[in-house]
Amino acid sequence: MADLFARLQLHEAVQSLTEQGLYPFYRAAETRHGSAEVVIDGRTLVQASAHDYLGLSCDARVIEAAVAATRRLGTGTCASRVANGSLALHEELEGRLADFLSRPAVMVTATGYQANLALGALLDRGDKVAGDQLIHASLIDAVALSRARLVRFRHNDLTRLERLLQASDGHDFGLIITEGLFSTSGDLCDLPGIAELARRHGVRLALDSAHDLGVLGRHGRGAAEHFGLEPAVDVQTVTFSKALGGVGGAVAGPDHVIAHLRHDARSMLFTSALSPASAAAALAALDIVIGEPERRQRVRQAAALVSGALADLGFAVTPSDRPIVAVPADDELSCFRLWKELFDAGVLTCAMIPPGVPDGRSVIRVAVTAAHTDRHLERIVDAFAAGKTNAQTRSANEHMPA
Ligand code: PMP
């Protein structure tokens, strides 16, 4: 067999993009100035790629809670939850989240990725799962690890989903998986339609609320609250790494389901417990989600402003008050070029190519937050305007006769 390492080629693409100055990944910030600004290569940029929707990652109260918990309980418990790594603090967080989400039980995990991975423990080899085309990699991995079969339906396409469920009389499918607010497109799932199909065909419904927790719904409980459909969702997963501004995740659902996950989900059993700092930070952030609803209003108002302005500039963006603004690019190279134009103009965005988005697509993703001031929002829009002008000039030059 040929040397395993000899077939690895990604480094060549990385090198080529780096030489052209277009490599957009792993750009390390030297420091941060609050939630909305980062310093990279000595330049202060508007942070428009972090999902810190409510601006809580640098909130003094959240930081203080994390520091106090570290002083009291240490940096880590150095054991998995099941094997004596559990703290009363984890249980307090689970109780508070269960109350907040109005779910009987909650299991806290070290990341949102692991919360989603845990859903695999509900599945057996041979089960069939229907998943939206745009679901996050962690949900795809959950099904893959369980050796169940994931059948994808076109994004939010209820006709396709219904056809799938009908073709199997509903019997084959045990679970439908979707996201509340989609992470790569920024649009909402059609929860009323999906919930109705799940009910009619007797299929369980799992909802990943990573991006809608804290942002959608009157109390910030996410997309299910927004649609008034919380009872229709059987299992809800959340992450602390978006609106809560920290690290960690959770699965919320019926008592016996969560008890099962606690004893069968490998992403819970075989990894260390959430750090005291992260658990305490999530608790403090949750207090702010509940106590300061004006942050939800601000982020949605800011998102409407940015998406509206980008649509006016001619970008293929649908104006909305959802905090993810996904700007499609023609191809990967144009995506990297636009990313670089924005970077040079002082705005840090996220360039997304497969496998972060489906094959053949590329997107510049902007995450708008309550921490962005009007001036930050203006700088984001101005950077896109400059990027558009430069792209037009480049295209005109490329078509000029030599
Ligand atoms: N679900 C979705 C939809 C996500 O976008 C992400 C993170 N990008 C996750 C789950 C995983 O969350 P975490 O970063 O906490 O692991």
Coordinates of C-alpha atoms in Angstrom, one line a residue, residues 33-377:
H33 CA -12.0 44.6 22.1
G34 CA -15.3 43.3 23.5
S35 CA -17.6 41.2 21.4
A36 CA -17.7 43.3 18.3
E37 CA -14.0 43.9 17.5
V38 CA -11.0 41.7 17.0
V39 CA -7.3 42.5 16.4
I40 CA -5.6 40.4 13.6
D41 CA -2.2 41.2 12.3
G42 CA -2.2 44.4 14.4
R43 CA -5.4 45.7 12.7
T44 CA -8.7 46.2 14.5
L45 CA -11.6 44.6 12.5
V46 CA -15.3 44.5 13.0
Q47 CA -16.1 41.0 14.2
A48 CA -18.9 39.9 11.9
S49 CA -18.4 36.2 12.0
A50 CA -19.0 35.2 15.7
H51 CA -22.4 33.9 16.7
D52 CA -22.3 36.0 19.8
Y53 CA -25.8 37.1 19.0
L54 CA -26.6 38.9 22.3
G55 CA -23.0 40.1 22.8
L56 CA -22.6 38.1 26.0
S57 CA -19.1 36.5 25.4
C58 CA -17.5 39.6 26.9
D59 CA -20.2 40.6 29.4
A60 CA -18.7 41.5 32.7
R61 CA -21.3 39.5 34.7
V62 CA -20.7 36.4 32.6
I63 CA -16.9 36.7 32.9
E64 CA -17.2 37.2 36.7
A65 CA -19.3 34.1 37.1
A66 CA -16.8 32.1 35.1
V67 CA -13.9 33.5 37.2
A68 CA -15.6 32.8 40.5
A69 CA -16.5 29.2 39.5
T70 CA -12.9 28.6 38.5
R71 CA -11.6 29.9 41.8
R72 CA -14.1 27.7 43.7
L73 CA -14.1 24.6 41.6
G74 CA -10.9 24.6 39.5
T75 CA -10.3 24.6 35.8
G76 CA -11.7 21.2 35.1
T77 CA -13.1 18.1 36.9
C78 CA -10.7 15.9 34.9
A79 CA -13.3 13.1 34.6
S80 CA -16.4 12.4 32.5
R81 CA -19.8 13.2 34.0
V82 CA -20.7 9.6 34.5
A83 CA -17.5 8.7 36.2
N84 CA -17.4 11.3 39.0
G85 CA -16.8 14.4 36.9
S86 CA -20.3 15.7 37.7
L87 CA -20.7 18.9 39.8
A88 CA -23.8 20.3 41.6
L89 CA -23.2 23.2 39.2
H90 CA -23.9 21.0 36.2
E91 CA -27.1 19.8 37.8
E92 CA -28.1 23.4 38.6
L93 CA -27.6 24.3 35.0
E94 CA -29.6 21.3 33.8
G95 CA -32.4 22.3 36.1
R96 CA -32.4 25.9 35.1
L97 CA -32.4 25.0 31.4
A98 CA -35.2 22.5 31.8
D99 CA -37.3 25.3 33.5
F100 CA -36.4 27.8 30.9
L101 CA -37.1 25.5 27.9
S102 CA -40.2 24.0 29.7
R103 CA -38.9 20.5 29.1
P104 CA -39.0 17.7 31.7
A105 CA -35.2 17.0 31.5
V106 CA -31.9 18.3 30.2
M107 CA -28.5 16.8 29.8
V108 CA -25.6 19.2 29.5
T109 CA -22.7 18.3 27.3
A110 CA -19.2 19.7 26.7
T111 CA -20.1 21.3 23.3
G112 CA -23.1 21.7 21.1
Y113 CA -21.5 19.3 18.7
Q114 CA -21.6 16.6 21.4
A115 CA -25.2 17.4 22.3
N116 CA -26.2 16.7 18.7
L117 CA -23.9 13.6 18.5
A118 CA -25.8 12.2 21.5
L119 CA -29.0 12.0 19.4
G120 CA -27.3 9.0 17.7
A121 CA -28.0 7.0 20.9
L122 CA -31.7 7.2 20.1
L123 CA -31.1 5.3 16.9
D124 CA -30.3 1.7 15.9
R125 CA -28.6 0.3 12.9
G126 CA -31.1 0.2 10.0
D127 CA -33.4 3.0 11.4
K128 CA -34.2 5.7 8.8
V129 CA -33.9 9.3 9.6
A130 CA -35.2 12.2 7.4
G131 CA -33.0 15.2 7.5
D132 CA -33.1 18.6 5.9
Q133 CA -30.4 19.1 3.2
L134 CA -28.8 21.9 5.2
I135 CA -28.6 20.2 8.7
H136 CA -25.3 20.7 10.5
A137 CA -22.4 18.3 10.3
S138 CA -22.9 17.2 13.9
L139 CA -26.4 15.9 13.1
I140 CA -25.1 14.1 10.1
D141 CA -22.4 12.6 12.2
A142 CA -24.9 11.5 14.9
V143 CA -26.8 9.4 12.4
A144 CA -23.6 8.0 10.8
L145 CA -22.2 6.9 14.2
S146 CA -25.4 5.1 15.0
R147 CA -25.3 3.3 11.6
A148 CA -28.9 4.4 11.0
R149 CA -29.6 5.7 7.5
L150 CA -30.0 9.5 6.8
V151 CA -32.3 10.3 3.9
R152 CA -32.0 14.0 3.0
F153 CA -34.9 16.1 1.7
R154 CA -34.4 19.3 -0.2
H155 CA -34.1 22.3 2.1
N156 CA -37.5 23.0 3.7
D157 CA -39.3 21.1 0.9
L158 CA -42.3 19.7 2.6
T159 CA -43.5 18.0 -0.6
R160 CA -40.3 16.0 -0.7
L161 CA -40.5 15.2 3.0
E162 CA -44.1 14.0 2.7
R163 CA -43.2 11.9 -0.3
L164 CA -40.4 10.2 1.7
L165 CA -42.7 9.5 4.6
Q166 CA -45.6 8.3 2.4
A167 CA -43.3 6.0 0.3
S168 CA -42.4 4.1 3.5
D169 CA -45.9 4.4 5.0
G170 CA -44.1 6.3 7.7
H171 CA -43.1 3.0 9.3
D172 CA -39.5 3.1 8.3
F173 CA -38.8 6.5 9.5
G174 CA -38.2 7.0 13.2
L175 CA -37.0 10.6 13.3
I176 CA -37.1 13.8 11.4
I177 CA -34.2 16.2 12.1
T178 CA -34.1 19.9 11.3
E179 CA -32.6 23.1 12.5
G180 CA -34.6 26.1 13.8
L181 CA -32.6 28.9 12.3
F182 CA -30.3 27.4 9.6
S183 CA -26.7 28.0 10.2
T184 CA -25.6 28.4 6.6
S185 CA -28.6 30.0 5.0
G186 CA -30.0 32.1 7.9
D187 CA -33.6 31.2 7.1
L188 CA -36.1 29.5 9.4
C189 CA -37.3 25.9 9.2
D190 CA -40.9 25.4 8.2
L191 CA -41.7 24.1 11.6
P192 CA -45.5 24.2 11.3
G193 CA -45.4 22.0 8.1
I194 CA -42.8 19.6 9.4
A195 CA -44.5 19.2 12.8
E196 CA -47.7 18.4 11.1
L197 CA -46.1 15.8 8.9
A198 CA -44.3 14.3 11.9
R199 CA -47.6 14.1 13.8
R200 CA -49.5 12.6 10.8
H201 CA -46.9 9.9 10.2
G202 CA -46.1 9.1 13.8
V203 CA -42.4 10.1 13.5
R204 CA -40.4 11.8 16.2
L205 CA -39.1 15.3 15.6
A206 CA -35.7 16.6 16.8
L207 CA -34.9 20.3 16.5
D208 CA -31.4 21.8 16.7
S209 CA -31.9 25.3 18.2
A210 CA -28.2 26.2 18.1
H211 CA -28.8 29.5 16.3
D212 CA -32.3 30.4 17.5
L213 CA -31.9 29.9 21.3
G214 CA -31.9 33.4 22.9
V215 CA -32.8 35.1 19.6
L216 CA -36.2 33.8 18.6
G217 CA -39.4 33.5 20.6
R218 CA -40.8 36.0 23.1
H219 CA -38.7 34.5 25.9
G220 CA -35.8 33.5 23.7
R221 CA -36.6 29.8 23.8
G222 CA -36.0 29.5 20.1
A223 CA -37.8 28.6 16.9
A224 CA -40.3 26.3 18.5
E225 CA -41.4 29.1 20.8
H226 CA -41.5 31.5 17.9
F227 CA -44.0 29.2 16.1
G228 CA -45.9 28.3 19.3
L229 CA -45.0 24.7 18.6
E230 CA -42.9 23.6 21.6
P231 CA -45.0 20.5 22.4
A232 CA -44.6 19.3 18.8
V233 CA -40.8 19.1 19.2
D234 CA -39.8 15.8 20.9
V235 CA -36.2 16.6 21.5
Q236 CA -34.5 20.0 21.3
T237 CA -30.7 20.5 21.3
V238 CA -29.0 23.8 22.1
T239 CA -25.5 25.1 22.3
F240 CA -24.0 27.7 24.6
S241 CA -21.6 28.9 21.9
K242 CA -23.9 31.2 20.1
A243 CA -26.4 33.5 22.0
L244 CA -25.0 32.4 25.4
G245 CA -21.6 33.5 24.4
G246 CA -19.7 30.5 25.8
V247 CA -19.0 26.9 25.3
G248 CA -21.1 23.8 25.9
G249 CA -24.4 22.3 24.8
A250 CA -27.5 20.5 26.0
V251 CA -30.2 18.0 24.9
A252 CA -33.7 18.7 26.3
G253 CA -36.6 16.2 26.2
P254 CA -38.7 13.6 28.1
D255 CA -37.2 12.1 31.3
H256 CA -36.7 8.6 30.0
V257 CA -35.1 9.9 26.8
I258 CA -32.6 12.0 28.7
A259 CA -32.0 9.1 31.2
H260 CA -31.2 6.9 28.2
L261 CA -28.8 9.4 26.7
R262 CA -27.0 9.8 30.0
H263 CA -26.2 6.1 29.9
D264 CA -25.8 5.4 26.2
A265 CA -24.6 8.5 24.4
R266 CA -20.9 8.1 23.7
S267 CA -20.3 11.8 23.4
M268 CA -21.5 12.1 27.0
L269 CA -19.9 9.0 28.4
F270 CA -16.4 9.2 26.9
T271 CA -15.4 12.8 27.3
S272 CA -14.7 15.1 30.1
A273 CA -17.4 17.2 31.8
L274 CA -18.1 20.8 30.9
S275 CA -15.7 23.0 32.8
P276 CA -16.9 24.9 35.9
A277 CA -16.2 28.2 34.1
S278 CA -18.3 27.2 31.1
A279 CA -21.2 25.9 33.3
A280 CA -21.2 29.1 35.4
A281 CA -20.9 31.3 32.4
A282 CA -23.9 29.6 30.8
L283 CA -26.0 30.1 33.9
A284 CA -25.1 33.8 34.1
A285 CA -25.8 34.2 30.4
L286 CA -29.2 32.5 30.8
D287 CA -30.1 35.1 33.4
I288 CA -29.4 37.8 30.9
V289 CA -31.3 36.1 28.1
I290 CA -34.3 36.0 30.5
G291 CA -33.8 39.4 32.0
E292 CA -32.8 41.6 29.1
P293 CA -35.2 40.9 26.2
E294 CA -34.1 44.2 24.6
R295 CA -31.0 42.4 23.4
R296 CA -33.2 40.2 21.2
Q297 CA -34.8 43.3 19.8
R298 CA -31.5 45.0 19.1
V299 CA -30.0 42.0 17.2
R300 CA -33.0 41.6 15.1
Q301 CA -33.2 45.3 14.3
A302 CA -29.5 45.2 13.4
A303 CA -29.9 42.1 11.2
A304 CA -32.8 43.8 9.3
L305 CA -30.6 46.8 8.7
V306 CA -27.6 44.8 7.3
S307 CA -29.6 42.4 5.2
G308 CA -31.8 45.2 3.8
A309 CA -28.7 47.2 2.9
L310 CA -26.9 44.3 1.3
A311 CA -30.0 43.5 -0.8
D312 CA -30.1 47.2 -1.9
L313 CA -26.5 46.8 -3.0
G314 CA -27.6 44.0 -5.3
F315 CA -26.3 41.0 -3.3
A316 CA -28.6 38.0 -3.4
V317 CA -29.8 38.4 0.1
T318 CA -33.4 38.3 1.3
P319 CA -34.0 41.1 3.9
S320 CA -35.0 39.6 7.2
D321 CA -34.4 40.1 11.0
R322 CA -32.5 36.8 11.4
P323 CA -29.0 37.4 12.6
I324 CA -27.3 35.2 10.0
V325 CA -26.9 37.0 6.6
A326 CA -25.7 34.5 4.0
V327 CA -24.3 36.1 0.9
P328 CA -23.9 33.5 -1.9
A329 CA -20.8 33.7 -4.1
D330 CA -20.5 32.4 -7.7
D331 CA -17.7 30.0 -6.8
E332 CA -15.0 29.3 -4.2
L333 CA -12.5 31.7 -5.7
S334 CA -15.0 34.6 -5.8
C335 CA -16.0 33.7 -2.3
F336 CA -12.3 33.9 -1.1
R337 CA -11.8 37.2 -3.0
L338 CA -14.8 38.8 -1.5
W339 CA -13.8 37.6 1.9
K340 CA -10.4 39.2 1.4
E341 CA -11.9 42.5 0.2
L342 CA -14.0 42.6 3.3
F343 CA -11.0 41.7 5.5
D344 CA -8.9 44.5 3.9
A345 CA -11.8 46.9 4.5
G346 CA -11.7 46.0 8.2
V347 CA -14.6 43.5 8.5
L348 CA -14.1 39.8 9.5
T349 CA -16.6 37.5 7.9
C350 CA -16.8 33.8 7.5
A351 CA -16.1 32.2 4.1
M352 CA -18.0 28.9 3.8
I353 CA -17.2 26.2 1.2
P354 CA -18.0 22.4 1.3
P355 CA -18.3 20.5 3.5
G356 CA -19.6 23.5 5.5
V357 CA -22.2 24.1 2.8
P358 CA -23.5 21.6 0.2
D359 CA -21.3 20.7 -2.8
G360 CA -21.1 23.4 -5.5
R361 CA -22.0 26.2 -3.1
S362 CA -20.0 28.9 -1.4
V363 CA -21.2 31.6 0.9
I364 CA -19.9 34.6 2.8
R365 CA -21.6 34.4 6.2
V366 CA -22.2 37.5 8.3
A367 CA -23.3 37.1 11.9
V368 CA -25.0 40.3 13.3
T369 CA -25.0 40.8 17.0
A370 CA -26.6 43.0 19.7
A371 CA -23.0 44.2 20.4
H372 CA -22.6 45.8 17.0
T373 CA -23.1 49.6 17.2
D374 CA -24.7 51.5 14.3
R375 CA -21.1 52.4 13.3
H376 CA -20.1 48.7 13.2
L377 CA -23.1 48.0 11.0

